[in-house]
Tab-separated table of C-alpha atoms in Angstrom:
chain	number	residue	atom	x	y	z
A	1	MET	CA	98.471	44.481	-1.916
A	2	LEU	CA	101.288	43.562	-4.345
A	3	LYS	CA	100.289	39.895	-4.345
A	4	LYS	CA	96.658	40.889	-5.088
A	5	THR	CA	97.866	42.968	-8.036
A	6	LEU	CA	99.674	39.929	-9.494
A	7	LEU	CA	96.525	37.788	-9.108
A	8	ALA	CA	94.397	40.495	-10.723
A	9	LEU	CA	96.697	40.623	-13.768
A	10	LEU	CA	96.578	36.822	-14.119
A	11	SER	CA	92.745	36.780	-13.836
A	12	ALA	CA	92.305	39.614	-16.325
A	13	GLY	CA	94.529	37.854	-18.877
A	14	LEU	CA	92.532	34.624	-18.624
A	15	LEU	CA	89.253	36.472	-19.242
A	16	THR	CA	90.389	38.422	-22.312
A	17	GLY	CA	91.501	35.508	-24.480
A	18	SER	CA	93.514	35.950	-27.663
A	19	ALA	CA	93.766	39.035	-29.868
A	20	SER	CA	96.016	40.341	-32.629
A	21	ALA	CA	98.934	41.470	-30.431
A	22	ALA	CA	102.162	39.458	-30.596
A	23	ILE	CA	105.769	39.170	-29.468
A	24	GLN	CA	107.738	40.886	-32.225
A	25	PRO	CA	111.051	39.284	-33.307
A	26	GLY	CA	113.867	41.809	-33.450
A	27	ALA	CA	112.121	44.233	-31.053
A	28	PHE	CA	113.597	45.735	-27.893
A	29	THR	CA	111.646	45.848	-24.603
A	30	LEU	CA	111.684	48.093	-21.535
A	31	SER	CA	110.058	46.856	-18.292
A	32	PRO	CA	109.710	49.070	-15.193
A	33	MET	CA	108.479	46.807	-12.351
A	34	TYR	CA	107.538	47.073	-8.685
A	35	GLY	CA	107.028	44.277	-6.179
A	36	GLY	CA	108.493	42.599	-3.123
A	37	GLN	CA	111.207	40.253	-1.863
A	38	VAL	CA	110.631	37.492	0.695
A	39	PHE	CA	113.835	36.480	2.524
A	40	GLU	CA	114.606	33.032	3.870
A	41	GLY	CA	114.396	32.802	7.655
A	42	ASN	CA	118.104	32.222	8.237
A	43	GLN	CA	118.881	35.676	6.791
A	44	SER	CA	116.978	37.379	9.663
A	45	LEU	CA	115.601	40.100	7.354
A	46	ASP	CA	111.998	41.311	7.123
A	47	ASP	CA	110.223	41.083	3.773
A	48	ALA	CA	111.050	44.140	1.635
A	49	LYS	CA	109.642	46.157	-1.254
A	50	LEU	CA	111.562	45.922	-4.533
A	51	TRP	CA	111.687	47.914	-7.754
A	52	SER	CA	113.465	46.978	-10.952
A	53	ILE	CA	114.033	47.965	-14.576
A	54	GLY	CA	114.669	45.462	-17.353
A	55	VAL	CA	115.896	45.907	-20.944
A	56	GLY	CA	115.342	43.004	-23.313
A	57	TYR	CA	115.663	41.853	-26.912
A	58	ASN	CA	113.424	39.354	-28.770
A	59	TYR	CA	115.563	36.969	-30.842
A	60	SER	CA	112.400	35.292	-32.109
A	61	GLU	CA	108.721	34.971	-31.199
A	62	HIS	CA	109.600	32.396	-28.541
A	63	PHE	CA	113.086	33.345	-27.275
A	64	ALA	CA	114.259	36.578	-25.660
A	65	VAL	CA	117.066	37.788	-23.412
A	66	GLU	CA	116.767	40.457	-20.709
A	67	ALA	CA	119.207	42.384	-18.511
A	68	LEU	CA	117.750	43.593	-15.211
A	69	TYR	CA	118.740	45.912	-12.386
A	70	GLY	CA	116.773	46.001	-9.123
A	71	SER	CA	116.995	47.404	-5.613
A	72	SER	CA	115.451	46.463	-2.245
A	73	ASP	CA	115.986	47.340	1.410
A	74	GLY	CA	115.910	44.534	3.985
A	75	ASP	CA	115.278	45.619	7.564
A	76	ALA	CA	116.811	43.425	10.255
A	77	GLU	CA	114.313	41.448	12.324
A	78	ALA	CA	113.808	43.115	15.690
A	79	GLU	CA	114.504	39.955	17.688
A	80	ASP	CA	117.849	39.279	15.970
A	81	ALA	CA	120.572	41.602	17.301
A	82	THR	CA	123.271	39.934	15.137
A	83	THR	CA	121.855	41.223	11.836
A	84	SER	CA	121.829	44.815	10.574
A	85	ASP	CA	119.666	46.612	8.003
A	86	THR	CA	120.842	45.741	4.499
A	87	GLU	CA	120.534	47.466	1.117
A	88	LEU	CA	120.516	45.017	-1.810
A	89	GLN	CA	121.379	45.699	-5.445
A	90	HIS	CA	120.402	43.042	-8.017
A	91	TYR	CA	122.069	42.501	-11.400
A	92	ARG	CA	120.761	39.679	-13.653
A	93	VAL	CA	120.800	38.409	-17.213
A	94	ASP	CA	117.858	36.125	-17.966
A	95	ALA	CA	116.613	34.023	-20.880
A	96	LEU	CA	112.830	33.954	-21.545
A	97	TYR	CA	110.727	31.435	-23.457
A	98	HIS	CA	107.285	32.680	-24.601
A	99	PHE	CA	104.202	30.498	-24.988
A	100	MET	CA	101.390	31.575	-27.388
A	101	PRO	CA	103.495	34.507	-28.719
A	102	SER	CA	100.810	35.567	-31.234
A	103	SER	CA	98.079	36.170	-28.621
A	104	SER	CA	97.517	39.160	-26.344
A	105	PHE	CA	98.008	36.951	-23.252
A	106	VAL	CA	101.578	35.559	-23.367
A	107	PRO	CA	102.818	33.353	-20.505
A	108	TYR	CA	106.547	32.691	-20.255
A	109	LEU	CA	109.239	30.783	-18.370
A	110	ALA	CA	112.510	32.424	-17.366
A	111	ALA	CA	115.892	31.483	-15.953
A	112	GLY	CA	119.176	33.276	-15.510
A	113	ALA	CA	122.087	34.278	-13.315
A	114	GLY	CA	123.677	37.377	-11.893
A	115	MET	CA	124.937	39.016	-8.744
A	116	THR	CA	123.424	40.458	-5.568
A	117	SER	CA	125.349	43.116	-3.629
A	118	TYR	CA	124.692	43.259	0.130
A	119	ASP	CA	125.515	46.648	1.689
A	120	ARG	CA	124.946	46.250	5.435
A	121	ALA	CA	124.478	49.118	7.864
A	122	ALA	CA	127.057	47.466	10.124
A	123	GLY	CA	129.729	48.337	7.533
A	124	ASN	CA	130.454	45.076	5.724
A	125	ALA	CA	129.463	44.391	2.109
A	126	ASP	CA	129.366	41.268	-0.075
A	127	ASP	CA	128.872	40.490	-3.767
A	128	ASN	CA	127.227	37.067	-4.121
A	129	PHE	CA	126.555	34.917	-7.197
A	130	VAL	CA	122.805	34.270	-7.664
A	131	VAL	CA	120.830	32.043	-10.045
A	132	ASN	CA	117.076	32.270	-10.600
A	133	TYR	CA	114.138	30.671	-12.349
A	134	GLY	CA	110.435	31.493	-12.533
A	135	ALA	CA	107.457	32.390	-14.682
A	136	GLY	CA	105.274	35.325	-15.658
A	137	ILE	CA	102.750	36.819	-18.066
A	138	LYS	CA	102.690	39.645	-20.613
A	139	TRP	CA	99.207	40.950	-21.402
A	140	PHE	CA	99.247	43.280	-24.431
A	141	LEU	CA	96.748	46.140	-24.363
A	142	LEU	CA	97.780	48.335	-27.320
A	143	ASP	CA	98.504	45.855	-30.125
A	144	ASP	CA	102.224	44.991	-29.785
A	145	LEU	CA	103.330	48.301	-28.186
A	146	LEU	CA	102.290	48.150	-24.512
A	147	ALA	CA	101.621	45.293	-22.094
A	148	LEU	CA	100.932	44.680	-18.425
A	149	ARG	CA	103.484	42.307	-16.941
A	150	ALA	CA	103.634	40.126	-13.808
A	151	ASP	CA	106.595	37.976	-12.743
A	152	VAL	CA	107.558	35.566	-9.919
A	153	ARG	CA	111.145	34.295	-9.388
A	154	HIS	CA	112.982	31.933	-7.053
A	155	LEU	CA	116.411	33.429	-6.272
A	156	ILE	CA	119.138	31.058	-5.078
A	157	ASP	CA	122.063	32.836	-3.393
A	158	THR	CA	124.898	30.298	-3.706
A	159	ASP	CA	127.214	32.163	-1.284
A	160	GLU	CA	124.631	32.810	1.455
A	161	ASN	CA	123.025	29.386	0.863
A	162	ALA	CA	119.674	31.235	0.895
A	163	ASN	CA	116.433	30.930	-1.067
A	164	ASN	CA	114.461	34.133	-1.727
A	165	LEU	CA	111.152	34.778	-3.512
A	166	VAL	CA	110.739	37.880	-5.684
A	167	TYR	CA	107.384	38.926	-7.126
A	168	SER	CA	106.715	42.039	-9.209
A	169	ALA	CA	104.265	43.688	-11.604
A	170	GLY	CA	104.536	46.583	-14.017
A	171	LEU	CA	104.563	47.629	-17.660
A	172	LEU	CA	106.341	46.409	-20.790
A	173	PHE	CA	107.085	48.670	-23.756
A	174	GLN	CA	108.012	46.981	-27.056
A	175	PHE	CA	109.634	49.024	-29.810
A	176	GLY	CA	112.151	49.000	-32.661
A	177	LYS	CA	110.952	45.746	-34.240
A	178	LYS	CA	113.003	44.478	-37.145
A	179	THR	CA	111.834	45.388	-40.650
A	180	ALA	CA	112.597	43.463	-43.811
A	181	LYS	CA	115.528	44.756	-45.859
A	182	PRO	CA	114.538	45.981	-49.325
A	183	GLU	CA	115.660	43.871	-52.230
A	184	PRO	CA	118.555	45.442	-54.203
A	185	ILE	CA	117.523	47.110	-57.441
A	186	ILE	CA	119.336	45.658	-60.446
A	187	GLU	CA	119.292	47.873	-63.467
A	188	GLU	CA	118.874	46.052	-66.732
A	189	PRO	CA	120.054	47.371	-70.106
A	190	ALA	CA	117.444	49.086	-72.177
A	191	PRO	CA	115.732	46.569	-74.458
A	192	THR	CA	116.256	46.868	-78.174
A	193	GLU	CA	112.669	45.927	-78.746
A	194	GLU	CA	109.552	46.969	-76.860
A	195	PRO	CA	108.863	44.150	-74.380
A	196	ALA	CA	105.543	42.517	-74.020
A	197	PRO	CA	103.395	44.026	-71.253
A	198	VAL	CA	103.937	42.393	-67.884
A	199	VAL	CA	100.765	41.211	-66.197
A	200	THR	CA	101.057	41.412	-62.404
A	201	ALA	CA	98.850	39.053	-60.472
A	202	ALA	CA	96.573	40.719	-57.914
A	203	PRO	CA	97.536	40.038	-54.280
A	204	LEU	CA	95.626	37.112	-52.830
A	205	ASP	CA	92.744	37.672	-50.392
A	206	SER	CA	91.714	34.112	-49.627
A	207	ASP	CA	88.877	34.934	-47.205
A	208	GLY	CA	87.522	37.858	-49.259
A	209	ASP	CA	87.535	40.343	-46.376
A	210	GLY	CA	89.342	43.111	-48.271
A	211	VAL	CA	92.700	42.512	-46.539
A	212	ILE	CA	95.370	40.703	-48.597
A	213	ASP	CA	96.772	37.474	-47.193
A	214	SER	CA	100.226	38.921	-46.464
A	215	LYS	CA	98.700	41.466	-44.053
A	216	ASP	CA	95.747	39.402	-42.787
A	217	ARG	CA	96.101	38.402	-39.115
A	218	CYS	CA	92.813	36.491	-39.219
A	219	PRO	CA	93.079	34.631	-42.548
A	220	GLU	CA	89.996	32.442	-41.943
A	221	THR	CA	87.372	35.188	-41.514
A	222	PRO	CA	84.023	33.815	-42.791
A	223	THR	CA	82.869	35.102	-46.179
A	224	GLY	CA	80.779	38.261	-45.943
A	225	VAL	CA	81.852	39.144	-42.395
A	226	LYS	CA	83.078	42.730	-41.962
A	227	ALA	CA	86.722	42.947	-40.900
A	228	ASP	CA	89.039	45.640	-39.544
A	229	VAL	CA	92.263	46.838	-41.215
A	230	LYS	CA	94.090	43.777	-39.832
A	231	GLY	CA	91.599	41.372	-41.406
A	232	CYS	CA	89.977	40.338	-38.112
A	233	PRO	CA	86.166	40.327	-37.579
A	234	LEU	CA	84.809	43.542	-36.045
A	235	ASP	CA	84.206	43.528	-32.286
A	236	SER	CA	82.437	46.827	-31.599
A	237	ASP	CA	81.964	46.321	-27.846
A	238	PHE	CA	85.479	44.887	-27.244
A	239	ASP	CA	84.188	41.770	-25.461
A	240	ARG	CA	86.344	39.349	-27.514
A	241	VAL	CA	83.255	37.980	-29.323
A	242	PRO	CA	83.084	39.130	-32.987
A	243	ASP	CA	80.027	41.168	-33.999
A	244	TYR	CA	78.732	38.462	-36.332
A	245	LEU	CA	78.522	36.021	-33.394
A	246	ASP	CA	77.641	38.573	-30.683
A	247	LYS	CA	74.039	38.296	-29.441
A	248	CYS	CA	74.557	41.199	-27.023
A	249	PRO	CA	76.412	43.783	-29.181
A	250	ASP	CA	76.157	46.634	-26.645
A	251	THR	CA	77.935	44.956	-23.712
A	252	ALA	CA	80.006	47.333	-21.567
A	253	ARG	CA	83.672	47.325	-22.613
A	254	TRP	CA	85.780	44.552	-20.988
A	255	ALA	CA	82.762	43.109	-19.085
A	256	PRO	CA	83.054	39.284	-18.682
A	257	VAL	CA	80.779	37.570	-21.228
A	258	ASP	CA	79.738	34.081	-22.299
A	259	GLU	CA	80.354	32.496	-25.711
A	260	ASN	CA	77.422	34.466	-27.153
A	261	GLY	CA	78.894	37.808	-26.080
A	262	CYS	CA	76.274	38.357	-23.355
A	263	PRO	CA	77.247	39.522	-19.822
A	264	LEU	CA	77.606	36.734	-17.270
A	265	ASP	CA	74.827	36.485	-14.673
A	266	ASP	CA	75.868	33.650	-12.351
A	267	ASP	CA	72.931	34.007	-9.931
A	268	HIS	CA	70.351	34.389	-12.756
A	269	ASP	CA	68.705	37.441	-11.205
A	270	GLY	CA	68.687	39.478	-14.417
A	271	VAL	CA	71.573	41.719	-13.281
A	272	ALA	CA	74.955	41.122	-14.976
A	273	ASN	CA	77.899	40.136	-12.769
A	274	TYR	CA	79.786	43.384	-13.377
A	275	LEU	CA	76.775	45.392	-12.088
A	276	ASP	CA	75.661	42.960	-9.369
A	277	LYS	CA	76.498	44.116	-5.826
A	278	CYS	CA	74.873	40.982	-4.322
A	279	PRO	CA	76.225	38.166	-6.571
A	280	GLY	CA	74.977	35.328	-4.378
A	281	THR	CA	71.235	36.076	-4.560
A	282	PRO	CA	69.301	32.767	-4.904
A	283	GLU	CA	67.518	32.288	-8.226
A	284	GLY	CA	63.956	33.624	-8.329
A	285	TYR	CA	64.344	36.314	-5.669
A	286	ALA	CA	63.087	39.827	-6.364
A	287	VAL	CA	66.042	42.169	-6.768
A	288	GLU	CA	66.651	45.850	-7.332
A	289	ALA	CA	68.767	47.354	-10.139
A	290	ASN	CA	71.987	46.625	-8.209
A	291	GLY	CA	71.141	42.909	-7.899
A	292	CYS	CA	70.338	43.031	-4.175
A	293	PRO	CA	67.079	41.637	-2.695
A	294	ALA	CA	64.131	44.015	-2.791
A	295	LYS	CA	62.695	45.383	0.449
A	296	LEU	CA	59.189	46.852	0.746
A	297	THR	CA	58.703	49.833	3.094
A	298	LEU	CA	55.194	50.226	4.530
A	299	HIS	CA	54.187	53.727	5.617
A	300	ILE	CA	51.900	53.010	8.581
A	301	ASN	CA	51.345	55.540	11.365
A	302	PHE	CA	50.271	54.369	14.817
A	303	ALA	CA	48.501	56.296	17.530
A	304	ASN	CA	50.469	57.186	20.647
A	305	ASP	CA	51.213	54.096	22.757
A	306	SER	CA	49.199	51.887	20.357
A	307	ASN	CA	49.932	49.040	17.972
A	308	ALA	CA	46.499	49.089	16.312
A	309	ILE	CA	46.606	49.399	12.513
A	310	SER	CA	44.174	52.010	11.201
A	311	GLU	CA	41.840	50.970	8.389
A	312	GLU	CA	43.359	53.667	6.174
A	313	PHE	CA	46.590	51.626	6.044
A	314	SER	CA	44.951	48.339	4.959
A	315	GLY	CA	46.254	48.950	1.441
A	316	GLU	CA	49.835	48.900	2.762
A	317	ILE	CA	49.226	45.486	4.373
A	318	ALA	CA	47.794	44.249	1.057
A	319	LYS	CA	50.977	45.353	-0.727
A	320	ALA	CA	53.064	43.302	1.703
A	321	ALA	CA	50.875	40.211	1.194
A	322	GLU	CA	51.175	40.532	-2.610
A	323	CYS	CA	54.965	40.844	-2.416
A	324	ILE	CA	55.201	37.790	-0.150
A	325	ARG	CA	52.998	35.701	-2.445
A	326	ASP	CA	55.121	36.650	-5.454
A	327	PHE	CA	58.050	34.846	-3.802
A	328	PRO	CA	56.733	31.692	-2.101
A	329	GLY	CA	59.298	29.768	-0.132
A	330	ASN	CA	61.205	32.848	1.040
A	331	LEU	CA	61.505	33.835	4.691
A	332	VAL	CA	59.768	37.178	5.385
A	333	PHE	CA	61.384	39.725	7.721
A	334	ILE	CA	59.081	42.320	9.341
A	335	GLU	CA	60.970	45.224	10.961
A	336	GLY	CA	59.327	47.824	13.201
A	337	HIS	CA	60.766	51.348	13.733
A	338	THR	CA	59.886	54.473	15.741
A	339	ASP	CA	60.838	58.129	15.914
A	340	SER	CA	63.040	59.443	18.736
A	341	LYS	CA	60.302	60.741	21.043
A	342	GLY	CA	60.166	58.913	24.352
A	343	SER	CA	62.809	56.752	25.993
A	344	ALA	CA	64.900	54.304	23.987
A	345	ALA	CA	63.631	51.351	26.050
A	346	TYR	CA	60.007	52.319	25.509
A	347	ASN	CA	60.561	52.851	21.757
A	348	GLN	CA	62.182	49.418	21.501
A	349	GLN	CA	59.066	47.758	22.951
A	350	LEU	CA	56.783	49.914	20.801
A	351	SER	CA	58.636	48.937	17.590
A	352	GLU	CA	58.297	45.240	18.478
A	353	ARG	CA	54.537	45.608	19.102
A	354	ARG	CA	54.082	47.339	15.744
A	355	ALA	CA	56.067	44.669	13.864
A	356	ASN	CA	53.988	41.930	15.518
A	357	ALA	CA	50.783	43.814	14.676
A	358	VAL	CA	51.672	43.700	10.967
A	359	LYS	CA	52.576	40.013	11.266
A	360	THR	CA	49.234	39.216	12.938
A	361	SER	CA	47.336	41.149	10.258
A	362	LEU	CA	49.062	39.174	7.484
A	363	ILE	CA	48.176	35.900	9.208
A	364	GLU	CA	44.512	36.746	9.888
A	365	LYS	CA	43.608	38.591	6.679
A	366	TYR	CA	45.821	36.888	4.097
A	367	ASN	CA	46.575	33.447	5.572
A	368	ILE	CA	50.348	33.960	5.461
A	369	PRO	CA	51.882	31.092	7.545
A	370	ALA	CA	53.307	32.379	10.824
A	371	GLU	CA	56.421	30.205	10.522
A	372	LYS	CA	57.338	31.999	7.295
A	373	MET	CA	57.607	35.381	9.064
A	374	SER	CA	60.022	36.873	11.592
A	375	ALA	CA	58.983	40.098	13.406
A	376	VAL	CA	61.678	42.238	15.071
A	377	GLY	CA	61.859	45.768	16.435
A	378	TYR	CA	64.685	48.278	16.105
A	379	GLY	CA	63.244	51.095	18.172
A	380	GLU	CA	64.650	54.492	17.217
A	381	GLU	CA	68.065	53.117	16.114
A	382	GLN	CA	67.550	53.185	12.318
A	383	PRO	CA	65.969	56.524	11.304
A	384	VAL	CA	65.537	57.306	7.615
A	385	ALA	CA	64.802	61.009	8.149
A	386	ASP	CA	65.576	63.844	10.586
A	387	ASN	CA	63.773	63.386	13.918
A	388	ALA	CA	64.028	67.141	14.524
A	389	THR	CA	61.042	67.793	12.214
A	390	ALA	CA	57.475	66.493	12.259
A	391	GLU	CA	57.821	65.296	8.665
A	392	GLY	CA	60.996	63.402	9.496
A	393	ARG	CA	59.460	61.748	12.552
A	394	ALA	CA	56.473	60.652	10.456
A	395	GLN	CA	58.831	58.906	7.991
A	396	ASN	CA	60.659	57.166	10.839
A	397	ARG	CA	57.420	55.686	12.281
A	398	ARG	CA	57.401	52.838	9.798
A	399	VAL	CA	57.339	49.079	9.203
A	400	GLU	CA	59.552	47.415	6.570
A	401	VAL	CA	58.799	44.005	5.050
A	402	GLY	CA	61.587	42.047	3.334
A	403	CYS	CA	59.806	39.643	0.971
A	404	GLY	CA	62.678	38.720	-1.354
A	405	LEU	CA	65.326	37.650	1.182
A	406	ALA	CA	67.139	34.329	1.579
A	407	GLN	CA	65.667	31.690	3.828
């Protein structure tokens, strides 16, 4: 589960692209994390859960330092009687280097050193020197204040001669960023003559978006494009495609989109990926609103112990033929069903006869090739209504035709 969480954070960051969030020089960070520790085999300890808390400081956009404390419990492997359960305390100081520090998705490399304390249930304890290196991501959600964080490290215990893997995910809070010191005010003596009026130049706004250059985080906004208070083009549906380029301006928030801002539809069935419950439907198949192949239910009643189709149900057979012809090349599944009256064995045979009767009718009346159809019976096993009532039994005596299914 923890490893899936890390992969989810990585995937989400790749989809969102860049935004206006950034690593802030002079800011402090707080990172509560939760994950796991994988021990090397010679330590005879089972993999353990791990939690940690880190406090950091950003010296610049690229460089930061972080002090971390963590704790994990390693249970001794059952087959190794020489090892006891061990509680581990981790103390580290790490240096971090950020890539793309001005985007919302910030990958980084890290390395550092510290100490691991082993407190064994058998009574002995050790403090070992440990070095580490690894990588991670920080994905900012609320400008430069809050981020999701994922991290993977290789721990090298120099005293135990052991290699451990630590992976974790959690939050990062960034606060207290450095502000510019005001310039000292120098008082000048009162002039003896009235000075000439001082003309102050208006602050520059190179891209004409109403946000001056010194505060504009998107200084190349095209002329005439509406911008937010940070000078970046408006993105009303939060899909990372600005409104002036967005051809689908009402996309659901955070839904994956293409370069035009329209929801992705990999199987081209008209249902966007984020709504599609059957993402592998072949192109051209009839689908329902959830993106799954359509299935036509025929309401045909049969006389007792008979597979003859009454003339009153010829319209239902015509519906099936029309659906099949709308999707040439698809394999057609014809499924027969019964109510619960009679024995299960008898109902199984009866459902097969009814399915074959519909298949024969489609062949003889509508020239549907026999090799394109598969007739099966399910007896009383798949009711759609309560067999305790006459109305329910009538609904269960049915034939279903799947005309939009994969071949």
